[in-house]
Tab-separated table of N, CA and C in Angstrom:
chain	number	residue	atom	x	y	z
A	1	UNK	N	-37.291	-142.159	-52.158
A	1	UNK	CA	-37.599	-140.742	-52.137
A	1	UNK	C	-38.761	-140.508	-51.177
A	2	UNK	N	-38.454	-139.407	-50.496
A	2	UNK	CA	-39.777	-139.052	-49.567
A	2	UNK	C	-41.074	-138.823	-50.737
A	3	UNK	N	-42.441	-138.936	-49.608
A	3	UNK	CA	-43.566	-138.795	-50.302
A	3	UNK	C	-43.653	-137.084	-50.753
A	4	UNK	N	-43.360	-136.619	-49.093
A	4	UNK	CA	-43.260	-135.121	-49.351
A	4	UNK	C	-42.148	-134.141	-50.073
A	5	UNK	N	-41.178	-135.101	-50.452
A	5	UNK	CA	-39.649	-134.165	-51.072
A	5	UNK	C	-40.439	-133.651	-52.484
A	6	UNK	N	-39.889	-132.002	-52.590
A	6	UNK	CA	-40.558	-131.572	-53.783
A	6	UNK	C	-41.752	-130.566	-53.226
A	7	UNK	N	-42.440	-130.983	-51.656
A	7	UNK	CA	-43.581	-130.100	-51.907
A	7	UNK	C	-43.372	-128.711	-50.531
A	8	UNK	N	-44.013	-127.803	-51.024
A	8	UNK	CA	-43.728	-126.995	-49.708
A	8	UNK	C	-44.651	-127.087	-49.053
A	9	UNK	N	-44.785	-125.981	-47.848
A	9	UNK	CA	-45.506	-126.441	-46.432
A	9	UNK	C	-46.995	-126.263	-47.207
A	10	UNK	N	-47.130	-124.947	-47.753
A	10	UNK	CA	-48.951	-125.211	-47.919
A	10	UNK	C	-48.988	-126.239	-49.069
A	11	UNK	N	-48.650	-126.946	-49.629
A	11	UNK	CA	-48.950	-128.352	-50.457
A	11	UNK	C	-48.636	-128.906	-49.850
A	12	UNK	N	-48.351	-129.452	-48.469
A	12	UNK	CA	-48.171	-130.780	-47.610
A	12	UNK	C	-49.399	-130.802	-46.745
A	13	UNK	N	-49.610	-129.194	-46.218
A	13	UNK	CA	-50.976	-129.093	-45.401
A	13	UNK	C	-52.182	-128.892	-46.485
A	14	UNK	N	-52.241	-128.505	-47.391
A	14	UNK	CA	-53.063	-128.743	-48.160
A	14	UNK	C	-53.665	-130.284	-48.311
A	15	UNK	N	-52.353	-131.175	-48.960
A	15	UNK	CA	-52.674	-132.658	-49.050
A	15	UNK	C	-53.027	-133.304	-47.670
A	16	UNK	N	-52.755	-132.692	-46.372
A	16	UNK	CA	-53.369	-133.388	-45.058
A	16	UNK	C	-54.873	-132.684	-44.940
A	17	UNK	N	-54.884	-131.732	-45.472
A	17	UNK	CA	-56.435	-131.183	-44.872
A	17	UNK	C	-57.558	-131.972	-46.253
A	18	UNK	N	-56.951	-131.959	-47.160
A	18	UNK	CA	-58.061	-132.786	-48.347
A	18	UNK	C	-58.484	-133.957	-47.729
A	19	UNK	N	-57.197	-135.019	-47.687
A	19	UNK	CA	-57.549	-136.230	-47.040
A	19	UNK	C	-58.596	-136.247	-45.606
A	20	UNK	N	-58.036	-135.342	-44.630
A	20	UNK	CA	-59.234	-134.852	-43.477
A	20	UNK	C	-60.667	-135.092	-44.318
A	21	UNK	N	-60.479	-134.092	-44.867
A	21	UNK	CA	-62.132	-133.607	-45.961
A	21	UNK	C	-62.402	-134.949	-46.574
A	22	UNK	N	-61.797	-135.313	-47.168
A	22	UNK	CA	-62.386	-136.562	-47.809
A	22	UNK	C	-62.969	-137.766	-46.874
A	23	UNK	N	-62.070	-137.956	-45.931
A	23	UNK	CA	-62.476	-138.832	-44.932
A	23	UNK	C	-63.572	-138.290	-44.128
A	24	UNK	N	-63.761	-137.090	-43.649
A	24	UNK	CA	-65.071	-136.551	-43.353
A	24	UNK	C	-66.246	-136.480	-44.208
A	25	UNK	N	-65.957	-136.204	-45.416
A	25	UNK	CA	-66.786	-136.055	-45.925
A	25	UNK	C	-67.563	-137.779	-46.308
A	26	UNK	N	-67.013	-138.983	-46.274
A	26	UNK	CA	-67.217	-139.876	-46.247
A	26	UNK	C	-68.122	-140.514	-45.207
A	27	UNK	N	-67.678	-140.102	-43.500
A	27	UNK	CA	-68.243	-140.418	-42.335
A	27	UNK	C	-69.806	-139.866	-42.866
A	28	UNK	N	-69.949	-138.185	-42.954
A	28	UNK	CA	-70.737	-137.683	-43.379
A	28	UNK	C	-71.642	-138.558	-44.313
A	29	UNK	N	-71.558	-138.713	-45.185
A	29	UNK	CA	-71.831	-139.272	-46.346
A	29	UNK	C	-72.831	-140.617	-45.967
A	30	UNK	N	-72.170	-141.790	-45.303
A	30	UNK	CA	-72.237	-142.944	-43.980
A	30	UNK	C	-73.918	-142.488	-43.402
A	31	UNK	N	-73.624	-141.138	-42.384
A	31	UNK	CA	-74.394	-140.644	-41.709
A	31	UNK	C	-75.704	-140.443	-42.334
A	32	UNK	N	-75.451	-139.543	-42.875
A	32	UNK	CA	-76.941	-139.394	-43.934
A	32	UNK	C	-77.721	-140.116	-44.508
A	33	UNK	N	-77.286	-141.401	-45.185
A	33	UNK	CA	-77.230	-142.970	-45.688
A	33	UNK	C	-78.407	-143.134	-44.819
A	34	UNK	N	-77.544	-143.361	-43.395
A	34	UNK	CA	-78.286	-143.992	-42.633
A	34	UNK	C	-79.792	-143.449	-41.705
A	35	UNK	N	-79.790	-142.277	-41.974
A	35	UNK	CA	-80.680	-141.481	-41.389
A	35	UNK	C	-81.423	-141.263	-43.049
A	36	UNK	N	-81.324	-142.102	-43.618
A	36	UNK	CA	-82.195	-141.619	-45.326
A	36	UNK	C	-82.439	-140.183	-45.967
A	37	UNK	N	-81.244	-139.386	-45.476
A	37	UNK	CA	-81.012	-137.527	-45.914
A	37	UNK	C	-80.715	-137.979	-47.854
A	38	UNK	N	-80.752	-136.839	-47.941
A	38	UNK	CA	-79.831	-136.640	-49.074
A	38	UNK	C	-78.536	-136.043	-48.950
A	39	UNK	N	-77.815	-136.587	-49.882
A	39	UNK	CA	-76.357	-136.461	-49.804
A	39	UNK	C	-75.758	-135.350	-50.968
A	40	UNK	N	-76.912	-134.953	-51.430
A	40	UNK	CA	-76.091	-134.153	-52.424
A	40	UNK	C	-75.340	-132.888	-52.013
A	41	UNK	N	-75.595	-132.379	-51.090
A	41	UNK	CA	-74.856	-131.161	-50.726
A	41	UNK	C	-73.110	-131.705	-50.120
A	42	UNK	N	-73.485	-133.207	-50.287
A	42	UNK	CA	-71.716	-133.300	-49.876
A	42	UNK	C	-71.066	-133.383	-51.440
A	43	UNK	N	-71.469	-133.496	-52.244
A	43	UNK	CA	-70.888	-133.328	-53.878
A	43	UNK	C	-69.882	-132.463	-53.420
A	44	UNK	N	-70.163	-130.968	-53.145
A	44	UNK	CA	-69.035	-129.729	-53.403
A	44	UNK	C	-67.798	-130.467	-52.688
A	45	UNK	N	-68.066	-130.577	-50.959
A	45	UNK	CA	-67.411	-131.199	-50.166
A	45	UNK	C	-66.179	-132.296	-50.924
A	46	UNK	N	-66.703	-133.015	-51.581
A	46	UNK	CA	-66.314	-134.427	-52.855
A	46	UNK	C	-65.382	-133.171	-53.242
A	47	UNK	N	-65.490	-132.806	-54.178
A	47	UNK	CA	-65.040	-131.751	-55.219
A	47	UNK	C	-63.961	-130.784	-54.683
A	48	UNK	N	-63.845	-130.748	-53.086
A	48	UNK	CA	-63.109	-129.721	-53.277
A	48	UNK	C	-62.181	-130.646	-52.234
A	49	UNK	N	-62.288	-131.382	-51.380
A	49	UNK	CA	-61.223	-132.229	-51.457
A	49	UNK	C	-60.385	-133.308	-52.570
A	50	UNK	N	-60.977	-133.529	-53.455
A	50	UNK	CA	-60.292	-133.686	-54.629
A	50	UNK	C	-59.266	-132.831	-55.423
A	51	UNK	N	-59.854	-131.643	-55.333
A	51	UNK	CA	-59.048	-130.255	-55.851
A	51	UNK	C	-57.853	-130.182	-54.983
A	52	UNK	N	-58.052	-130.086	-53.194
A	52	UNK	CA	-57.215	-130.077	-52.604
A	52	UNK	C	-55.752	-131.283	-52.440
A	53	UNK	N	-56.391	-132.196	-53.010
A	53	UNK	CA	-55.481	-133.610	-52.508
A	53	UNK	C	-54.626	-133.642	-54.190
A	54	UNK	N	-55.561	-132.686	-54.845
A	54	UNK	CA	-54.727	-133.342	-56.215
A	54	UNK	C	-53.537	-132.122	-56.685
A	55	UNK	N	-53.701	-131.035	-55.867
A	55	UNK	CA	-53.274	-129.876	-56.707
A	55	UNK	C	-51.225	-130.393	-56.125
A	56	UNK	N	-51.709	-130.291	-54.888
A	56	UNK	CA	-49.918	-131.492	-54.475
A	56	UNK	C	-49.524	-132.244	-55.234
A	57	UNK	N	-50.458	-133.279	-55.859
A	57	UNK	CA	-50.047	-134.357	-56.599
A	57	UNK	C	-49.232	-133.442	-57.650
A	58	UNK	N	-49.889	-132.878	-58.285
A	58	UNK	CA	-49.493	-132.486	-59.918
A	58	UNK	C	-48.200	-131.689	-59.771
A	59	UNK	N	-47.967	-131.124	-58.573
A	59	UNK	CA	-47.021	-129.671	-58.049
A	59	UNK	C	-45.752	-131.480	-57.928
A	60	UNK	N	-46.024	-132.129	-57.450
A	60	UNK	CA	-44.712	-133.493	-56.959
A	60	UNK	C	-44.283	-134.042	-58.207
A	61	UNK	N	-45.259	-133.917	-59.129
A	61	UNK	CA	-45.530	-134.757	-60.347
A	61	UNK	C	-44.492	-133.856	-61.840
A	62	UNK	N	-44.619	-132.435	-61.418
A	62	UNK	CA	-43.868	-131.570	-62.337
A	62	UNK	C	-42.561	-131.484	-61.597
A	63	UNK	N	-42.343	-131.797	-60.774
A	63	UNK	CA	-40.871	-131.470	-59.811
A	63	UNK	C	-40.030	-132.701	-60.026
A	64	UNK	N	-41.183	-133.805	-60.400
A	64	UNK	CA	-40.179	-135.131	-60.379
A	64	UNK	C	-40.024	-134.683	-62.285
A	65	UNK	N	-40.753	-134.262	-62.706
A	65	UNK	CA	-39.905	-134.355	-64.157
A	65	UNK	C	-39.107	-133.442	-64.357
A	66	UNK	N	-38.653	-132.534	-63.578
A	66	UNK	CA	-37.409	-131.743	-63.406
A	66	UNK	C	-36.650	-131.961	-63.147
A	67	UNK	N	-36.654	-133.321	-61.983
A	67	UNK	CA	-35.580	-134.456	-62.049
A	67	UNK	C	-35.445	-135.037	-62.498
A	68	UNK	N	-36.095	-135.715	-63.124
A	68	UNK	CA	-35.407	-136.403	-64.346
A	68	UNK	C	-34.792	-135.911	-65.403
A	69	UNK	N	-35.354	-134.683	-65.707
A	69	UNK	CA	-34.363	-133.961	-67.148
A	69	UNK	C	-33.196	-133.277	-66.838
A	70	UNK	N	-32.906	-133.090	-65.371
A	70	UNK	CA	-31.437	-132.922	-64.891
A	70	UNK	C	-31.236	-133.664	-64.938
A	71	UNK	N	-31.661	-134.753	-64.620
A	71	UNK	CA	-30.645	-136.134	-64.575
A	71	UNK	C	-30.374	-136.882	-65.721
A	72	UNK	N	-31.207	-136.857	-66.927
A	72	UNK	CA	-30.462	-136.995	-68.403
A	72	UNK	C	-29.594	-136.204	-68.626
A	73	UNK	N	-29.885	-134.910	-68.252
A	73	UNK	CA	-28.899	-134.130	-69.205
A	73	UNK	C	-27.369	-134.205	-67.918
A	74	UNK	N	-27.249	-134.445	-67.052
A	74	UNK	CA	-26.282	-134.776	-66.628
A	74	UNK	C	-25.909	-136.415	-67.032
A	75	UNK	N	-26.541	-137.274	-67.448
A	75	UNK	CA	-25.980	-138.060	-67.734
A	75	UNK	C	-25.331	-138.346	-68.803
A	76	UNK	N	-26.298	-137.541	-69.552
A	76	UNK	CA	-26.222	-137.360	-71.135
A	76	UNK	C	-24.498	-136.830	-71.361
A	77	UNK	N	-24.263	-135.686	-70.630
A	77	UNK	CA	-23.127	-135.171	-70.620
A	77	UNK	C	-22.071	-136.015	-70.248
A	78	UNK	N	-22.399	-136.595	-68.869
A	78	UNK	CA	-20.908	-137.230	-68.573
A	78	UNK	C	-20.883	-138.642	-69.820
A	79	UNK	N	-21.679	-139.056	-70.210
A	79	UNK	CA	-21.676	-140.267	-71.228
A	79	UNK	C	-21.015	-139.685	-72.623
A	80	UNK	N	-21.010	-138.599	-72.739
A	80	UNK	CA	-20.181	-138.056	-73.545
A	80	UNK	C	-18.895	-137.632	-73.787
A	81	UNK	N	-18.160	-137.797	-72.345
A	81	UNK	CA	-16.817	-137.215	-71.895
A	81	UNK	C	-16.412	-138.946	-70.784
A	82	UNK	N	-16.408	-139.718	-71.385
A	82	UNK	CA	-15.698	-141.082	-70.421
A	82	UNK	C	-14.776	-140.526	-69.627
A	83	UNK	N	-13.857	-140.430	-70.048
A	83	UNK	CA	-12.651	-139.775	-69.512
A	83	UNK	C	-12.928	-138.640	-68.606
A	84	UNK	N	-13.184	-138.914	-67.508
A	84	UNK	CA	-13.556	-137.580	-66.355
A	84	UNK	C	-12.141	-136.527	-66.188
A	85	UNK	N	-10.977	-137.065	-66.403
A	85	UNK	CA	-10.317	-136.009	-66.203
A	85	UNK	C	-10.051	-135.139	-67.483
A	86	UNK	N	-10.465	-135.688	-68.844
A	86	UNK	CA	-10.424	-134.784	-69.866
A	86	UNK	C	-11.949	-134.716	-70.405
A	87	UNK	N	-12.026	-133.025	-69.749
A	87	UNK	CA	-13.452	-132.854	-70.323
A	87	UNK	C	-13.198	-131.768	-70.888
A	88	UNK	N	-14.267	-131.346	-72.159
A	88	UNK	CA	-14.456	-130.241	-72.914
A	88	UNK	C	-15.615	-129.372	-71.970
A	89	UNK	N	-15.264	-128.400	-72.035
A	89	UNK	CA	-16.214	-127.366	-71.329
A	89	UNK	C	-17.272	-127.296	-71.866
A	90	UNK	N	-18.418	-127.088	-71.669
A	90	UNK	CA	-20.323	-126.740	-72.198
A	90	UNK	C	-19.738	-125.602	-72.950
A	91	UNK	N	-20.927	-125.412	-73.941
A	91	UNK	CA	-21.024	-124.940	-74.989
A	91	UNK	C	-21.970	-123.824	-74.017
A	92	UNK	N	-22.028	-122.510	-74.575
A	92	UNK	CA	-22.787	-121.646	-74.047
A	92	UNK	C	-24.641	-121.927	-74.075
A	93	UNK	N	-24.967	-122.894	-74.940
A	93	UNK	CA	-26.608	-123.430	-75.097
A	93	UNK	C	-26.949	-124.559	-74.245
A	94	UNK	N	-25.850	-125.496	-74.059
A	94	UNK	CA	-25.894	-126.843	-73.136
A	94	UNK	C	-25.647	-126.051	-71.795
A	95	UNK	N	-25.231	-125.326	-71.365
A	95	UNK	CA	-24.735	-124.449	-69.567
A	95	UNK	C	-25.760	-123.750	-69.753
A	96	UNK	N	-26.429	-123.059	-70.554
A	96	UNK	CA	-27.760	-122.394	-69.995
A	96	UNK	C	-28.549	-123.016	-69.398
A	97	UNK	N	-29.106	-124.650	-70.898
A	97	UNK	CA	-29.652	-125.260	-70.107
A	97	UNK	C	-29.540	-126.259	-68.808
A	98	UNK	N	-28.718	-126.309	-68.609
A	98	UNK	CA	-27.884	-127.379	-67.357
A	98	UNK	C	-28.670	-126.347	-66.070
A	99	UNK	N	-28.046	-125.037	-66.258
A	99	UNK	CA	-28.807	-124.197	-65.312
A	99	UNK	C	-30.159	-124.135	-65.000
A	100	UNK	N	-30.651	-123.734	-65.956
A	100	UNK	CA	-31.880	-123.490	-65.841
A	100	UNK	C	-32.598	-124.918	-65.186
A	101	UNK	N	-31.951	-126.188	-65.583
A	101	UNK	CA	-32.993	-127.387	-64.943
A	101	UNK	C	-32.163	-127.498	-63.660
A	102	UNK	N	-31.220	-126.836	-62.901
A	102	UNK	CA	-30.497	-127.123	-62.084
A	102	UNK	C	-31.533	-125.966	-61.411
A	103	UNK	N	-31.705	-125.009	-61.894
A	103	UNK	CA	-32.360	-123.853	-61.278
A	103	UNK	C	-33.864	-124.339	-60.862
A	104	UNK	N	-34.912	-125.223	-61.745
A	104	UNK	CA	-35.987	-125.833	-61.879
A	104	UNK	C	-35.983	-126.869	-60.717
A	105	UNK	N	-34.988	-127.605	-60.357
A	105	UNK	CA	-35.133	-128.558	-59.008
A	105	UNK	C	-34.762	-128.016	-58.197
A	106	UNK	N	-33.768	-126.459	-57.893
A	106	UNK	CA	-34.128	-125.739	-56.236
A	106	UNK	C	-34.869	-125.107	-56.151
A	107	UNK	N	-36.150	-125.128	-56.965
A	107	UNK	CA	-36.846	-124.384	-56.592
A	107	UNK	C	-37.995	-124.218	-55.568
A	108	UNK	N	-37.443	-125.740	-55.498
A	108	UNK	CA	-38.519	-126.602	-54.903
A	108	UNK	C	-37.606	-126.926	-53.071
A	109	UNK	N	-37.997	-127.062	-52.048
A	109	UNK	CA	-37.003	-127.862	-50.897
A	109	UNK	C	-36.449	-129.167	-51.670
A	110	UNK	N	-35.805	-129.673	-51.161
A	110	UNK	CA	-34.938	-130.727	-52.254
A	110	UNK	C	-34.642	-131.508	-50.230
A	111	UNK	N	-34.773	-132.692	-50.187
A	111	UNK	CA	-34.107	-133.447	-49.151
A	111	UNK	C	-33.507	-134.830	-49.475
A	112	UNK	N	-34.070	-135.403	-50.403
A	112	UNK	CA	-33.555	-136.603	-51.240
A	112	UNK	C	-32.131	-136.583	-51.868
A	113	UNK	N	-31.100	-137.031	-51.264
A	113	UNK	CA	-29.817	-137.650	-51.227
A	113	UNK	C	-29.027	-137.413	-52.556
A	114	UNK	N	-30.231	-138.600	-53.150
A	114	UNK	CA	-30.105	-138.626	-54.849
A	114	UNK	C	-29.971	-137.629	-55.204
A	115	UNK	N	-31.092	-136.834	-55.387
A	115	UNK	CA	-31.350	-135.751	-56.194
A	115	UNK	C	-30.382	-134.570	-55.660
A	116	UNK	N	-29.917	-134.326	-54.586
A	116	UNK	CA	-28.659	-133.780	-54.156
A	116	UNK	C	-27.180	-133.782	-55.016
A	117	UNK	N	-27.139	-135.305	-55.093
A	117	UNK	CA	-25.605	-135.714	-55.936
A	117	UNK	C	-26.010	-135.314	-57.404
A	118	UNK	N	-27.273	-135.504	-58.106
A	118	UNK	CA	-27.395	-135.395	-59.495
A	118	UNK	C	-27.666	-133.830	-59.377
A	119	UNK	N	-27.790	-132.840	-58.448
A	119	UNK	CA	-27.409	-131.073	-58.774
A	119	UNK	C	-26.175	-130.700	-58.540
A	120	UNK	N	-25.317	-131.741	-57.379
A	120	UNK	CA	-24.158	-131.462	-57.043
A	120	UNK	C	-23.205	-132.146	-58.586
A	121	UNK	N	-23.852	-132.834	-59.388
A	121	UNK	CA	-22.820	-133.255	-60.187
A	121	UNK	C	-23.077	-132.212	-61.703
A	122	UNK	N	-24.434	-131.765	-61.554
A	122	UNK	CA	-25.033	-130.816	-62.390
A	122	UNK	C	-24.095	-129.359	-62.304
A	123	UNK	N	-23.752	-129.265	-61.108
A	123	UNK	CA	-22.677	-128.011	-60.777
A	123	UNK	C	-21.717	-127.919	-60.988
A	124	UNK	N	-20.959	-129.812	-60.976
A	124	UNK	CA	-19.741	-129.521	-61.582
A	124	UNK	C	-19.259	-130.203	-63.396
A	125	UNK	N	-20.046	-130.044	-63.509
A	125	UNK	CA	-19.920	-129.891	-64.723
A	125	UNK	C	-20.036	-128.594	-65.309
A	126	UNK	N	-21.013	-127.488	-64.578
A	126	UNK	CA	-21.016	-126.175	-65.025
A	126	UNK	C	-19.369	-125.438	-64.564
A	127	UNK	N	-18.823	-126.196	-63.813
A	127	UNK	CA	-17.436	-125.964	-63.314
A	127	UNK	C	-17.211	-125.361	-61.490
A	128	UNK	N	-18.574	-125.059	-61.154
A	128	UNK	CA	-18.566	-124.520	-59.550
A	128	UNK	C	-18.632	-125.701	-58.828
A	129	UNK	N	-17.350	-125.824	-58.739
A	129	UNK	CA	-16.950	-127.468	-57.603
A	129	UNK	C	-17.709	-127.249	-56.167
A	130	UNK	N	-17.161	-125.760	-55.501
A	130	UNK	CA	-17.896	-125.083	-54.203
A	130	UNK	C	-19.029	-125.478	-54.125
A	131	UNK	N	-20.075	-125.181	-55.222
A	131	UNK	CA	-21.715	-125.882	-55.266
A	131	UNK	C	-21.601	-127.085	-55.282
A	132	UNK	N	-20.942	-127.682	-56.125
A	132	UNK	CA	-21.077	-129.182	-55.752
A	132	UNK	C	-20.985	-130.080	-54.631
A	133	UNK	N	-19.745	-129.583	-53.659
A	133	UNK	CA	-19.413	-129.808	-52.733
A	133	UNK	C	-20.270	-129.606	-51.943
A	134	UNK	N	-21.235	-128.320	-51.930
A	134	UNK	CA	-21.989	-128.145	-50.997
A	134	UNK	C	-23.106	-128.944	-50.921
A	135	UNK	N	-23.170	-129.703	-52.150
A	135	UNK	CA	-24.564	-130.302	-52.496
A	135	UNK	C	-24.259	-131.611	-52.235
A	136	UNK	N	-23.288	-132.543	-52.515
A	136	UNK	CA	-22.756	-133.374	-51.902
A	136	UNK	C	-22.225	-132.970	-50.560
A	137	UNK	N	-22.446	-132.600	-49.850
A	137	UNK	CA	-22.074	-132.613	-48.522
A	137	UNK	C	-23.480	-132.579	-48.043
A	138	UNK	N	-24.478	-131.925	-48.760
A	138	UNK	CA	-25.936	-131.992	-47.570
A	138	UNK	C	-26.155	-133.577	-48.140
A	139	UNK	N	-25.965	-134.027	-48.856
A	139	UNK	CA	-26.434	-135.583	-49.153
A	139	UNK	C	-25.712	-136.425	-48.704
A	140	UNK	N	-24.855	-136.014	-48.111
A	140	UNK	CA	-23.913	-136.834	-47.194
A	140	UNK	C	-24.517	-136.583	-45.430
A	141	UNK	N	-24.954	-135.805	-45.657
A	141	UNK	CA	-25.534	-135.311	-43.932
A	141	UNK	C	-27.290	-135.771	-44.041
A	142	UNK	N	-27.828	-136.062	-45.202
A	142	UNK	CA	-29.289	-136.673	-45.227
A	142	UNK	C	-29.322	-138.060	-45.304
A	143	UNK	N	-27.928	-138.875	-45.817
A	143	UNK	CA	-27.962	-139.914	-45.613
A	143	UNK	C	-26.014	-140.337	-45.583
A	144	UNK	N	-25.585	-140.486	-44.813
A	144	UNK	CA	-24.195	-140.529	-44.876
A	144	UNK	C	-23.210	-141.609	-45.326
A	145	UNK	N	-24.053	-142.803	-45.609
A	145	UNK	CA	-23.741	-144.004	-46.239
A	145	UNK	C	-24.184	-144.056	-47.407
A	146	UNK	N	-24.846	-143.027	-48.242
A	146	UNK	CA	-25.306	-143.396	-49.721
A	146	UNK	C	-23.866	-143.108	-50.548
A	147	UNK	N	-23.864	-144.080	-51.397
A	147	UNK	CA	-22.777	-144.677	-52.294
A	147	UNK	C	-22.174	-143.984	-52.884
A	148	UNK	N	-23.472	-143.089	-54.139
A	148	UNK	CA	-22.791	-142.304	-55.000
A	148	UNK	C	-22.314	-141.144	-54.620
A	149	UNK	N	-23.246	-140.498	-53.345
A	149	UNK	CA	-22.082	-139.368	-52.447
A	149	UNK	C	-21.072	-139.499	-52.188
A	150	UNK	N	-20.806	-140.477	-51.502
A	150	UNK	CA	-19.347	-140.878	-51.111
A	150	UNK	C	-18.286	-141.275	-52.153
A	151	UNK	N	-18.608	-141.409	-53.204
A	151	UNK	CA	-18.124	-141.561	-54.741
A	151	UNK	C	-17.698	-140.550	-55.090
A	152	UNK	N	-18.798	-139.792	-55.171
A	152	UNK	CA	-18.700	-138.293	-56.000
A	152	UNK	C	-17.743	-137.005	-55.287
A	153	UNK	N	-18.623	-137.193	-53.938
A	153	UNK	CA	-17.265	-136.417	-53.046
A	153	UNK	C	-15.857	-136.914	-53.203
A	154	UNK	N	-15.524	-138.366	-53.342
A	154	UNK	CA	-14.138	-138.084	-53.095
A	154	UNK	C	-13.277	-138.046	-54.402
A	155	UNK	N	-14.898	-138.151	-55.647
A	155	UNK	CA	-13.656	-137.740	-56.890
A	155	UNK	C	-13.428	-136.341	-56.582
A	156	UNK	N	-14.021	-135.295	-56.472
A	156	UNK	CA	-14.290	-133.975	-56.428
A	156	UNK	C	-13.114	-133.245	-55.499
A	157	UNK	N	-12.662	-134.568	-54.324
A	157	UNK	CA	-11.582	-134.136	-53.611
A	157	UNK	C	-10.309	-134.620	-54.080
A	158	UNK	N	-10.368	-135.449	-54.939
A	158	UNK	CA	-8.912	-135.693	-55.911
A	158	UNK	C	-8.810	-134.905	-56.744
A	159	UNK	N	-9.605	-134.073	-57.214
A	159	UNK	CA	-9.458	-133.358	-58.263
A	159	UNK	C	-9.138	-131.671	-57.380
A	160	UNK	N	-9.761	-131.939	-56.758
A	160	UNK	CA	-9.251	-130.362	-55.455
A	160	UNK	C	-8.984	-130.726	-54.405
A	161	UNK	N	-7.407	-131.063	-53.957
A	161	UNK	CA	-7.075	-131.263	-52.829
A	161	UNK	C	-7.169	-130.380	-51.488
A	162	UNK	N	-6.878	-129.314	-52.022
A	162	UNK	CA	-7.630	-128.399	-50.577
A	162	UNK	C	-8.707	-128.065	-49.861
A	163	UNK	N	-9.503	-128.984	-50.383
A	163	UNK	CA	-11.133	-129.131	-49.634
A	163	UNK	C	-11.344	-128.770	-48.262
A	164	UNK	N	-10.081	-129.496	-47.152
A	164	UNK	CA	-10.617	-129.184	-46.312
A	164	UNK	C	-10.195	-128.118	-45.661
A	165	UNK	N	-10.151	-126.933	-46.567
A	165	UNK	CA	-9.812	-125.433	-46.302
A	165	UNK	C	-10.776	-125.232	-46.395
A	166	UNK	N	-11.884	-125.893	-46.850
A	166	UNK	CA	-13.093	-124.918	-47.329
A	166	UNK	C	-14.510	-125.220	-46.530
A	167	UNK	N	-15.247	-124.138	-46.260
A	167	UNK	CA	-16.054	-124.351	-44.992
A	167	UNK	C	-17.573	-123.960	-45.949
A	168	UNK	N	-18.533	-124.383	-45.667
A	168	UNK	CA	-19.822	-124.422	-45.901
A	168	UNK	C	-20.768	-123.677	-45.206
């Protein structure tokens, strides 16, 4: 998984300008040392590149557990239905939530492969093959040799043979 998948542009430039700050504020820090200053006015400096470098962390840190609870509850589901061609449809409380954590990981840019096939498989289980397809197809175009794409797409095309009527 990328370092940055999950974060948007001002939490990526955020986490490059902290690190800046921190590393400056360090040289700084060095400097003063050596010229026998006091250093306390770099405290805030400390403090607010910390704030800056961490607020990304926690924003990557809640996005990855959004992937993961799509990805139980999609697993959870298909471990419940072996038989892929005989499935019982979601219950109106299990498809809310399927959504809603399907809704919780785009909310974010998404570029990771994986996490592509586990919304594209999240979709078809809600029954919109079209989304799935579409979602397996960008994870096929971010990495075009990953396994379970190429898996998943071509159950998705045995099960709907007219796929390649259908344009993205």
């Amino acid at each position: 998984m990328n370092a940055f998948d999950g974060l948007r542009l001002y939490e990526i430039v955020m986490l490059v300008l902290g690190i800046v700050l921190f590393i400056t504020t360090i040289v700084l820090m060095v400097y003063l040392i050596t010229r026998k200053r006091s250093i306390k006015p770099l405290t805030y400096l400390f403090l607010l590149s910390i704030v800056m470098m961490g607020f990304p962390a926690i924003s990557k840190i809640q996005f990855q557990g959004a992937v993961v609870d799509l990805k139980n509850r999609v697993e959870g589901e298909r471990s419940t239905t072996p038989d892929s061609t005989v499935r019982e449809p979601l219950d109106s409380a299990k498809r809310v939530m399927l959504q809603n954590e399907i809704h919780a990981v785009l909310e974010r840019p998404v570029s990771d492969p994986e996490v592509l096939v586990t919304v594209a498989r999240g979709q078809a289980l809600l029954g919109d093959t079209s989304a799935a397809f579409k979602f397996v197809d960008s994870a096929l175009v971010t990495n075009p040799r990953f396994r379970s794409a190429t898996t998943f797409r071509q159950m998705l095309t045995a099960k709907r043979p007219d796929t390649d009527r259908v344009r993205f």
